[in-house]
């Protein structure tokens, strides 16, 4: 019993630390990706290639004056960002990152807790996340914040419907609500992943899930309620420093949750695209070795003088990581973790790519899109999946 | 362990329920009601009703109460003004209420002697079991409630639309 | 290992139901009255699920599920009616919605 508690505590600390670092660096990645889409370098000066920019942002946000305006409803004003970030981080607790592994004699799953109703838990927690935004808009006692908060919450609850329906479709194929079993049923290779497998390949579910996921997390093209140049920054107008930061952390954590859910439900979680005996364990080695070689090559003739030291250092780091992937001791847990992070990272990259590319929807276009197109499409998708599953089995 | 969890969440539920009834501003009542529903969801988990606990949070706390909070924010209702309350009613009624509740508790205890709820004592509340019962024994109520929801949607749309034009 | 006596769950359900009735009778704001109705329905749900544990059957869960569904549709229509009443009378106090009196 106590080994269970100690192991769980260690897992909580590890996941929490990794998650918070990822949240900070996700913002760096986003700024770099959007910058390169717009043909400009992005954060570049603070540390090599701007890698210390998130640290600078955190220091800035912590040391900014924490202003609580006198006209706000204090209990709700203080509770709203807390609620938003709590619900966002809570949904990470059921996400499995890898298979069951052996660490120092103890067998444990790479997941904080495996619930029988894992999918429903994630849905429930994301439903509760609406309160953070609605209460933030209301308690600010400011008509722009209220309007932004109401619009944002209406958008989130409208897009929860297609989200839930498209979650139900691969569940018809996998027959389980537990997230770990969902991945274990997709084992075997890319032709077993839910997006390509089964009587009805779940491509439409995947697309609708991604669109609804973008709207759930208030990301472009659905970010009108919080856009900086509309409505004076929407529901977080009256928030400053750490509370403002916690809304942004909640948004990025929600992005990570949606990407992880898409990976688990449709892309097969930590399952490699083809089985390991055909060499899929060499793919991460190849990728990192290639990155190292490219970095070293550019380090020979750097475009900017400060790259003369940073690029070769990155090249060597990448080559070391490639070598680590060859060690058989760490392969049992590092390879599934790599595939999971690769898939989740691809969907996060898609988020940023779309942010840099598409203009945003107007609010009535957004609501019309969900009620008139996305929701009927999700219902139709569920009906066709159910019909085909019933005919086949 | 079961007793500690039950006591914590039962006390949270009762305190939030008292808050719902006592608070003057409707939004404080609404947030307290969300607290009641969340703690009831935990109590359902202790009783082995895992699907119902998730449904409670998704449907009740996550959708119905959001609807309430929306309406309160849209109507911008202020705090209710307290009219004169006869303290005689409170003086007589309060102890009577407590006495009746204690009598009720004693009777219920006599009716179910020795039965206690262990976590894991009832394993039949999973999504598979609820789904199987829903689509076999309770198929007619399922279809009827789907028509009921359709009627409710149409009614809400008609009622909300009439005042806009 | 001792569990929780089942009568405690039923007593909690009774307390919540009583508080719901008290709110329904004593409050003047129509939205708070509505929320007291939801509180009563939740108390009844707890009672159903407790008895489902007692009989070790899933039927109580199903009945509670249908109570939730009906409460959802009732909340939707009821709040639409409240919005209409507010648009016509500009008040949420149920004592003042009495134009049919006398």
XYZ file of C-alpha atoms in Angstrom:
660
model
C 0.000 0.000 0.000
C 2.710 2.526 0.864
C 4.794 1.645 -2.167
C 1.739 2.521 -4.217
C 1.444 5.900 -2.513
C 5.172 6.646 -2.829
C 5.242 5.645 -6.500
C 2.140 7.722 -7.181
C 3.662 10.736 -5.468
C 6.861 10.393 -7.490
C 4.806 10.119 -10.679
C 2.775 13.189 -9.737
C 5.928 15.219 -9.122
C 7.517 14.070 -12.394
C 4.397 14.673 -14.488
C 3.770 18.049 -12.873
C 7.343 19.232 -13.403
C 7.470 18.019 -16.998
C 4.030 19.480 -17.725
C 4.832 22.941 -16.399
C 8.119 23.055 -18.297
C 6.308 21.895 -21.423
C 3.688 24.615 -20.988
C 6.350 27.276 -20.798
C 8.302 25.938 -23.764
C 5.180 25.330 -25.797
C 4.776 29.054 -25.873
C 8.344 29.388 -27.154
C 7.668 26.803 -29.859
C 4.484 28.591 -30.840
C 6.186 31.928 -31.161
C 8.993 30.396 -33.222
C 6.604 28.522 -35.512
C 4.396 31.534 -36.129
C 7.462 33.696 -36.645
C 8.917 31.368 -39.262
C 5.556 31.192 -41.014
C 5.692 34.963 -41.170
C 9.372 34.880 -42.347
C 10.894 36.471 -39.268
C 13.172 34.968 -36.617
C 10.943 35.095 -33.528
C 12.409 35.226 -30.021
C 16.116 35.245 -30.642
C 18.040 37.335 -28.190
C 17.265 35.950 -24.775
C 19.565 32.956 -24.608
C 20.555 30.852 -27.617
C 17.721 30.985 -30.116
C 15.460 32.550 -27.529
C 15.402 29.440 -25.361
C 15.424 31.478 -22.165
C 12.475 33.595 -23.346
C 9.905 31.607 -21.332
C 12.034 32.128 -18.226
C 12.107 35.856 -18.916
C 8.332 35.817 -19.411
C 7.777 34.002 -16.138
C 9.976 36.458 -14.254
C 8.153 39.350 -15.893
C 4.743 37.961 -15.014
C 5.664 37.202 -11.415
C 7.191 40.593 -10.749
C 4.410 42.591 -12.401
C 2.094 44.502 -10.135
C -0.787 42.280 -9.153
C -3.642 44.693 -9.437
C -7.037 43.736 -8.017
C -9.481 46.429 -9.109
C -11.784 47.610 -6.319
C -15.011 47.162 -8.289
C -14.730 43.435 -8.905
C -16.564 40.678 -7.093
C -13.549 39.500 -5.110
C -14.330 35.832 -4.273
C -15.315 34.995 -7.856
C -12.518 37.156 -9.306
C -9.896 35.283 -7.328
C -11.492 31.865 -7.833
C -11.910 32.012 -11.619
C -8.272 31.573 -12.781
C -7.753 28.996 -10.045
C -10.723 27.025 -11.363
C -9.517 27.316 -14.954
C -5.990 26.068 -14.266
C -7.149 23.328 -11.848
C -9.546 21.819 -14.348
C -6.985 22.085 -17.143
C -4.289 20.274 -15.143
C -6.726 17.715 -13.711
C -7.462 16.193 -17.085
C -3.765 15.352 -17.562
C -3.964 12.970 -14.628
C -5.701 10.204 -16.586
C -3.659 10.391 -19.766
C -1.385 7.396 -20.347
C 2.030 8.228 -21.778
C 3.274 4.713 -22.276
C 2.899 1.059 -21.408
C 3.473 -0.634 -18.092
C 7.161 -0.432 -17.220
C 9.506 -1.814 -14.628
C 11.426 0.766 -12.640
C 13.844 -0.402 -9.931
C 11.845 -3.535 -9.284
C 8.425 -1.902 -9.124
C 5.964 -2.336 -11.927
C 3.961 0.717 -12.706
C 2.023 2.177 -15.583
C 3.127 5.405 -17.227
C -0.036 7.120 -16.185
C -1.113 8.774 -12.970
C -4.332 6.795 -12.646
C -6.310 4.553 -14.921
C -10.036 5.050 -14.513
C -12.665 2.766 -16.042
C -14.409 5.913 -17.214
C -11.302 7.799 -18.296
C -12.894 9.316 -21.411
C -15.923 10.513 -19.442
C -13.621 11.991 -16.801
C -11.822 14.107 -19.394
C -15.180 15.250 -20.810
C -16.480 16.068 -17.323
C -13.410 18.086 -16.383
C -13.516 20.040 -19.643
C -17.210 20.816 -18.998
C -16.255 22.249 -15.631
C -13.572 24.372 -17.288
C -16.288 26.593 -18.762
C -16.933 28.006 -15.275
C -13.483 29.536 -15.040
C -14.102 31.675 -18.093
C -17.739 32.531 -17.382
C -16.979 33.591 -13.811
C -13.919 35.570 -14.943
C -16.087 37.533 -17.338
C -18.830 38.102 -14.765
C -16.722 39.008 -11.774
C -14.719 41.611 -13.645
C -17.746 43.930 -13.526
C -16.869 45.267 -16.965
C -19.199 44.993 -19.929
C -16.460 44.005 -22.371
C -15.221 41.276 -20.090
C -18.769 40.046 -19.492
C -19.509 39.928 -23.206
C -16.236 38.161 -23.919
C -16.826 35.684 -21.113
C -20.385 34.899 -22.203
C -19.394 34.483 -25.829
C -16.467 32.292 -24.935
C -18.527 30.046 -22.644
C -21.353 29.783 -25.188
C -18.783 28.772 -27.789
C -17.245 26.185 -25.475
C -20.516 24.511 -24.558
C -21.755 24.558 -28.159
C -18.636 22.805 -29.386
C -18.771 20.243 -26.576
C -21.591 18.519 -28.445
C -19.725 17.591 -31.643
C -16.694 16.807 -29.445
C -18.640 14.259 -27.377
C -20.286 12.711 -30.431
C -16.997 12.243 -32.228
C -15.483 10.742 -29.083
C -18.348 8.238 -29.081
C -17.585 6.992 -32.596
C -14.190 5.319 -31.974
C -15.561 4.079 -28.644
C -18.062 2.036 -30.645
C -15.103 0.352 -32.290
C -12.950 -0.029 -29.204
C -15.705 -0.908 -26.721
C -14.025 0.570 -23.711
C -13.941 3.864 -21.848
C -10.592 3.315 -20.180
C -7.841 5.260 -21.938
C -5.189 2.588 -21.425
C -7.353 -0.168 -22.905
C -8.220 2.134 -25.801
C -4.559 2.266 -26.777
C -3.985 -1.413 -26.139
C -6.760 -2.260 -28.581
C -4.956 -0.239 -31.268
C -1.732 -2.197 -30.960
C -0.009 -3.615 -33.983
C 0.772 -0.850 -36.392
C -0.700 1.995 -38.342
C -3.419 -0.150 -39.901
C -4.801 -0.868 -36.433
C -5.071 2.745 -35.331
C -8.659 3.860 -35.000
C -8.278 6.448 -37.714
C -7.664 3.763 -40.330
C -9.081 0.619 -38.783
C -12.464 -0.877 -38.239
C -15.490 -1.176 -40.433
C -15.525 2.601 -40.871
C -12.171 4.406 -40.755
C -12.568 7.237 -38.315
C -11.117 9.950 -40.513
C -14.217 12.141 -40.285
C -14.342 11.700 -36.529
C -10.707 12.758 -36.329
C -11.304 15.888 -38.384
C -14.442 16.877 -36.505
C -12.697 16.178 -33.207
C -9.823 18.460 -34.156
C -12.149 21.263 -35.260
C -14.235 20.968 -32.101
C -11.023 20.771 -30.075
C -9.782 24.029 -31.582
C -13.027 25.689 -30.578
C -13.026 24.173 -27.106
C -9.625 25.612 -26.331
C -10.486 29.037 -27.804
C -7.776 28.872 -30.439
C -7.644 30.453 -33.867
C -9.748 30.362 -35.961
C -12.229 30.385 -33.071
C -10.576 32.819 -30.710
C -12.769 35.863 -31.214
C -13.753 36.043 -27.530
C -10.183 36.519 -26.433
C -8.584 38.177 -29.411
C -6.323 41.014 -28.472
C -7.682 43.459 -30.945
C -11.371 42.789 -30.375
C -13.358 43.411 -27.242
C -10.307 44.736 -25.410
C -8.912 41.238 -24.723
C -12.197 39.659 -23.740
C -12.755 37.909 -20.454
C -9.275 38.422 -19.042
C -9.262 42.206 -19.452
C -9.145 42.957 -15.751
C -6.573 40.350 -14.853
C -2.878 41.030 -14.382
C 0.347 39.131 -13.734
C -0.024 35.656 -12.269
C -3.792 35.376 -12.712
C -3.450 36.356 -16.370
C -0.620 33.865 -16.681
C -2.774 31.114 -15.203
C -5.453 31.685 -17.866
C -2.799 31.261 -20.517
C -1.378 28.206 -18.818
C -4.905 26.799 -18.703
C -5.303 27.418 -22.425
C -2.055 25.643 -23.271
C -2.865 22.779 -20.894
C -6.240 22.393 -22.610
C -4.422 22.307 -25.956
C -2.177 19.550 -24.655
C -5.208 17.634 -23.347
C -7.034 17.829 -26.689
C -3.909 16.744 -28.568
C -3.344 13.839 -26.174
C -6.982 12.767 -26.489
C -6.754 12.901 -30.287
C -3.612 10.779 -30.122
C -5.161 8.226 -27.783
C -8.522 7.974 -29.498
C -7.501 8.077 -33.132
C -3.765 7.796 -33.644
C -2.997 4.821 -31.458
C -1.321 6.419 -28.449
C 2.191 5.103 -27.978
C 1.965 2.370 -30.640
C 4.646 2.643 -33.322
C 3.445 2.846 -36.939
C 5.016 -0.475 -37.797
C 6.180 -3.167 -35.398
C 9.592 -2.879 -33.804
C 11.050 -5.922 -35.520
C 10.880 -4.117 -38.841
C 13.018 -1.311 -37.548
C 10.631 1.287 -36.186
C 12.906 1.630 -33.185
C 15.490 3.190 -35.496
C 13.189 6.022 -36.569
C 13.878 8.275 -33.543
C 17.597 7.571 -33.908
C 17.432 8.596 -37.551
C 15.441 11.750 -36.817
C 17.714 12.962 -34.052
C 20.867 12.037 -35.945
C 19.622 13.975 -38.949
C 18.818 16.982 -36.755
C 22.296 16.778 -35.211
C 24.009 16.568 -38.568
C 22.009 19.506 -39.958
C 22.792 21.607 -36.885
C 26.511 20.768 -37.103
C 26.560 21.548 -40.834
C 24.955 24.925 -40.312
C 27.298 25.496 -37.401
C 30.230 25.405 -39.816
C 29.010 28.438 -41.782
C 26.573 30.212 -39.491
C 24.429 33.015 -40.868
C 24.717 34.986 -37.646
C 27.806 35.283 -35.513
C 26.201 34.185 -32.275
C 25.327 30.856 -33.920
C 28.989 29.904 -34.115
C 28.824 28.274 -30.673
C 25.140 27.540 -30.175
C 24.463 25.514 -33.337
C 27.340 23.008 -32.902
C 26.322 22.558 -29.261
C 22.759 21.756 -30.316
C 24.132 19.391 -32.966
C 26.121 17.467 -30.376
C 23.133 17.346 -28.009
C 20.944 15.898 -30.758
C 23.552 13.269 -31.615
C 23.794 12.275 -27.950
C 20.011 11.885 -27.762
C 20.113 9.763 -30.924
C 22.707 7.543 -29.273
C 20.563 7.235 -26.136
C 17.738 5.809 -28.244
C 20.016 2.937 -29.213
C 20.506 1.710 -25.645
C 18.288 -1.317 -25.040
C 17.837 -0.513 -21.336
C 15.862 2.646 -21.962
C 14.163 1.492 -25.152
C 11.275 -0.172 -23.341
C 9.944 3.096 -21.993
C 11.640 5.696 -24.152
C 10.353 4.443 -27.495
C 6.629 4.456 -26.600
C 7.117 7.818 -24.950
C 8.800 9.080 -28.135
C 5.927 7.922 -30.352
C 3.338 9.425 -28.019
C 5.165 12.746 -27.852
C 5.758 12.713 -31.616
C 2.064 12.284 -32.365
C 0.934 14.779 -29.750
C 3.614 17.184 -30.915
C 2.418 16.896 -34.509
C -1.095 17.870 -33.496
C 0.241 20.755 -31.395
C 2.281 21.854 -34.419
C -0.956 21.707 -36.410
C -2.535 24.040 -33.841
C 0.260 26.549 -34.298
C 0.354 26.158 -38.057
C -3.342 26.941 -38.259
C -2.906 29.896 -35.939
C -0.338 31.353 -38.265
C -2.390 30.737 -41.356
C -6.123 31.192 -40.917
C -8.105 34.338 -40.132
C -10.612 34.162 -37.352
C -14.323 33.508 -37.583
C -16.891 36.103 -36.693
C -18.987 35.054 -33.732
C -22.218 34.401 -35.627
C -20.314 32.473 -38.288
C -18.734 30.412 -35.527
C -22.045 29.515 -33.868
C -23.751 28.898 -37.199
C -20.910 26.598 -38.179
C -21.331 24.374 -35.181
C -25.086 24.150 -35.035
C -25.765 23.941 -38.749
C -22.828 21.927 -40.006
C -20.568 20.354 -37.397
C -23.242 18.901 -35.112
C -25.270 17.241 -37.924
C -22.005 15.961 -39.409
C -21.007 14.454 -36.069
C -24.442 12.813 -35.667
C -24.261 11.413 -39.195
C -20.754 10.116 -38.556
C -21.898 8.384 -35.366
C -24.889 6.838 -37.125
C -22.803 5.486 -39.994
C -20.178 4.120 -37.595
C -22.838 2.465 -35.472
C -24.553 0.974 -38.490
C -21.340 -0.468 -39.899
C -20.177 -1.814 -36.528
C -23.559 -3.480 -36.018
C -23.484 -5.000 -39.504
C -19.975 -6.350 -39.151
C -20.114 -7.856 -35.669
C -11.440 5.613 4.922
C -14.926 5.320 3.457
C -16.352 7.061 6.514
C -13.876 9.937 6.284
C -14.575 10.496 2.577
C -18.325 10.271 3.109
C -18.229 12.733 5.998
C -16.079 15.253 4.135
C -18.231 15.286 1.033
C -21.527 15.057 2.898
C -20.581 18.089 4.985
C -19.524 19.979 1.854
C -22.858 19.065 0.234
C -24.921 20.212 3.217
C -22.966 23.463 3.659
C -23.303 24.277 -0.047
C -27.009 23.405 0.036
C -27.564 25.737 2.992
C -25.662 28.344 1.013
C -27.977 27.878 -1.966
C -30.989 28.628 0.192
C -29.482 31.410 2.290
C -27.451 33.530 -0.174
C -29.102 36.651 -1.534
C -27.378 36.924 -4.918
C -28.462 34.220 -7.366
C -24.968 33.700 -8.692
C -23.630 32.699 -5.283
C -26.512 30.249 -5.014
C -25.659 28.876 -8.449
C -21.987 28.331 -7.595
C -22.968 26.661 -4.317
C -25.327 24.385 -6.222
C -22.423 23.382 -8.475
C -20.543 22.511 -5.284
C -23.471 20.345 -4.126
C -23.548 18.517 -7.433
C -19.806 17.919 -7.492
C -19.792 16.487 -3.953
C -22.818 14.335 -4.799
C -20.836 13.004 -7.775
C -18.121 11.871 -5.371
C -20.762 10.209 -3.179
C -22.086 8.383 -6.230
C -18.544 7.118 -6.833
C -18.441 5.806 -3.267
C -21.712 3.978 -3.952
C -20.255 2.304 -7.019
C -22.163 4.381 -9.571
C -19.219 5.403 -11.734
C -21.155 6.133 -14.921
C -23.755 8.136 -13.021
C -21.031 10.139 -11.291
C -19.502 11.120 -14.636
C -22.974 11.832 -16.070
C -23.778 13.997 -13.041
C -20.717 16.172 -13.613
C -21.089 16.315 -17.404
C -24.859 16.891 -17.553
C -25.836 18.547 -14.285
C -22.780 20.496 -13.164
C -21.343 21.076 -16.612
C -24.392 21.882 -18.718
C -27.532 22.608 -16.683
C -25.764 24.802 -14.154
C -23.890 26.609 -16.933
C -27.322 27.356 -18.390
C -28.410 28.752 -15.019
C -25.260 30.855 -14.719
C -25.809 32.187 -18.263
C -29.379 33.215 -17.524
C -28.341 34.924 -14.282
C -25.589 36.810 -16.081
C -27.852 37.799 -18.978
C -30.678 38.999 -16.760
C -28.181 40.783 -14.552
C -30.387 40.089 -11.563
C -29.261 41.893 -8.475
C -29.241 40.607 -4.945
C -32.628 39.905 -3.475
C -33.848 42.331 -0.865
C -34.787 40.646 2.376
C -38.310 41.356 3.484
C -39.272 41.150 7.127
C -39.064 37.639 8.414
C -41.002 36.644 11.460
C -38.480 35.421 13.975
C -41.278 33.469 15.642
C -41.364 31.141 12.642
C -37.614 30.620 12.842
C -37.779 30.085 16.598
C -40.469 27.429 16.405
C -39.638 25.947 13.067
C -35.896 25.453 13.410
C -35.912 23.101 16.394
C -38.953 21.311 14.995
C -37.063 20.731 11.760
C -34.034 19.357 13.548
C -36.203 17.135 15.765
C -38.111 15.732 12.794
C -34.892 15.050 10.899
C -33.415 13.220 13.866
C -36.574 11.152 14.182
C -36.355 10.331 10.492
C -32.706 9.335 10.829
C -33.525 7.039 13.737
C -36.351 5.361 11.833
C -34.210 4.832 8.772
C -31.465 3.378 10.917
C -34.001 0.892 12.329
C -35.142 -0.063 8.845
C -31.710 -0.969 7.518
C -29.766 -2.348 10.430
C -26.174 -3.297 9.845
C -26.097 -2.659 6.100
C -23.066 -0.619 5.261
C -21.658 0.762 2.065
C -18.130 -0.326 1.167
C -16.292 1.159 -1.750
C -16.301 -1.651 -4.304
C -19.295 -3.412 -2.795
C -21.384 -2.916 -5.909
C -19.618 -3.508 -9.170
C -22.612 -3.321 -11.461
C -22.610 0.418 -12.083
C -20.143 0.531 -14.941
C -20.956 2.033 -18.309
C -21.444 -1.440 -19.828
C -24.056 -2.403 -17.254
C -25.929 0.878 -17.440
C -25.847 0.742 -21.225
C -27.064 -2.813 -21.373
C -30.001 -2.032 -19.060
C -30.708 1.192 -20.919
C -31.063 -0.489 -24.283
C -32.875 -3.630 -23.174
C -35.093 -3.148 -20.137
C -35.510 0.617 -20.400
C -35.684 1.010 -24.152
C -39.146 2.591 -24.158
C -38.296 5.304 -21.590
C -35.096 5.969 -23.550
C -36.994 6.625 -26.769
C -39.647 8.648 -24.969
C -37.067 10.864 -23.251
C -35.409 11.508 -26.592
C -38.742 12.864 -27.853
C -39.056 14.814 -24.593
C -35.690 16.461 -25.192
C -36.757 17.336 -28.734
C -39.920 18.966 -27.383
C -37.891 20.871 -24.796
C -35.479 22.156 -27.482
C -38.348 23.298 -29.683
C -40.108 24.923 -26.735
C -37.005 26.784 -25.619
C -36.322 28.017 -29.163
C -39.894 29.228 -29.655
C -40.032 30.931 -26.266
C -36.691 32.621 -26.658
C -37.310 33.658 -30.227
C -40.670 35.345 -29.812
C -39.262 38.254 -27.862
C -36.408 38.987 -30.233
C -38.404 40.267 -33.178
C -13.011 -2.609 7.333
C -16.061 -0.651 8.316
C -18.159 0.998 5.726
C -20.643 3.798 5.953
C -24.067 2.737 7.296
C -26.577 3.009 4.502
C -28.951 5.038 6.635
C -26.438 7.892 6.583
C -26.822 8.240 2.810
C -30.610 8.219 3.147
C -30.484 10.813 5.909
C -28.230 13.025 3.787
C -30.732 12.704 0.963
C -33.531 13.712 3.339
C -31.576 16.736 4.589
C -30.851 17.925 1.046
C -34.479 17.428 0.050
C -35.655 19.395 3.082
C -33.283 22.233 2.260
C -34.631 22.221 -1.291
C -38.213 22.457 -0.056
C -37.238 25.260 2.323
C -35.634 27.205 -0.497
C -38.645 26.597 -2.725
C -41.078 27.918 -0.148
C -39.155 30.803 1.333
C -37.248 32.444 -1.513
C -38.777 35.144 -3.667
C -36.312 35.174 -6.563
C -37.607 32.905 -9.268
C -34.187 31.608 -10.276
C -33.374 30.594 -6.714
C -36.723 28.777 -6.543
C -35.712 26.901 -9.668
C -32.372 25.997 -8.172
C -34.129 24.619 -5.088
C -36.104 22.350 -7.410
C -32.817 21.092 -8.871
C -31.547 20.506 -5.330
C -34.627 18.389 -4.559
C -34.088 16.349 -7.723
C -30.463 15.730 -6.782
C -31.468 14.539 -3.328
C -33.886 12.078 -4.882
C -31.152 10.848 -7.235
C -28.903 10.121 -4.259
C -31.707 8.142 -2.684
C -32.280 6.087 -5.827
C -28.604 5.252 -6.183
C -28.365 4.291 -2.523
C -31.216 1.835 -2.920
C -29.634 0.525 -6.072
C -26.591 -0.320 -3.954
C -28.832 -1.933 -1.338
C -30.539 -4.225 -3.811
C -27.319 -4.729 -5.854
C -29.174 -3.918 -9.065
C -28.541 -1.287 -11.696
C -32.168 -0.190 -12.076
C -31.796 2.634 -9.567
C -28.984 4.068 -11.659
C -31.226 4.017 -14.703
C -34.059 5.793 -12.923
C -31.618 8.435 -11.647
C -30.340 8.812 -15.209
C -33.864 9.473 -16.481
C -34.421 11.960 -13.651
C -31.316 13.796 -14.870
C -32.564 13.848 -18.446
C -35.988 15.169 -17.455
C -34.390 17.763 -15.155
C -32.264 18.966 -18.060
C -35.227 19.477 -20.372
C -37.226 21.057 -17.555
C -34.379 23.476 -16.822
C -34.172 24.463 -20.489
C -37.877 25.199 -20.854
C -38.180 26.747 -17.402
C -35.320 29.159 -17.982
C -36.806 30.148 -21.337
C -40.062 30.917 -19.527
C -38.167 32.919 -16.902
C -36.511 34.948 -19.655
C -39.921 35.670 -21.185
C -41.397 36.672 -17.823
C -38.454 38.995 -17.226
C -38.869 40.571 -20.645
C -42.533 41.276 -19.904
C -42.465 42.236 -16.226
C -38.873 43.424 -15.709
C -38.800 41.694 -12.357
C -37.590 38.387 -11.019
C -39.543 38.598 -7.804
C -42.389 36.104 -7.873
C -44.465 38.233 -5.513
C -44.683 40.902 -8.183
C -45.799 38.642 -11.013
C -49.468 38.839 -9.988
C -51.248 40.692 -12.754
C -54.027 38.102 -12.815
C -54.935 38.758 -9.181
C -58.303 40.408 -8.550
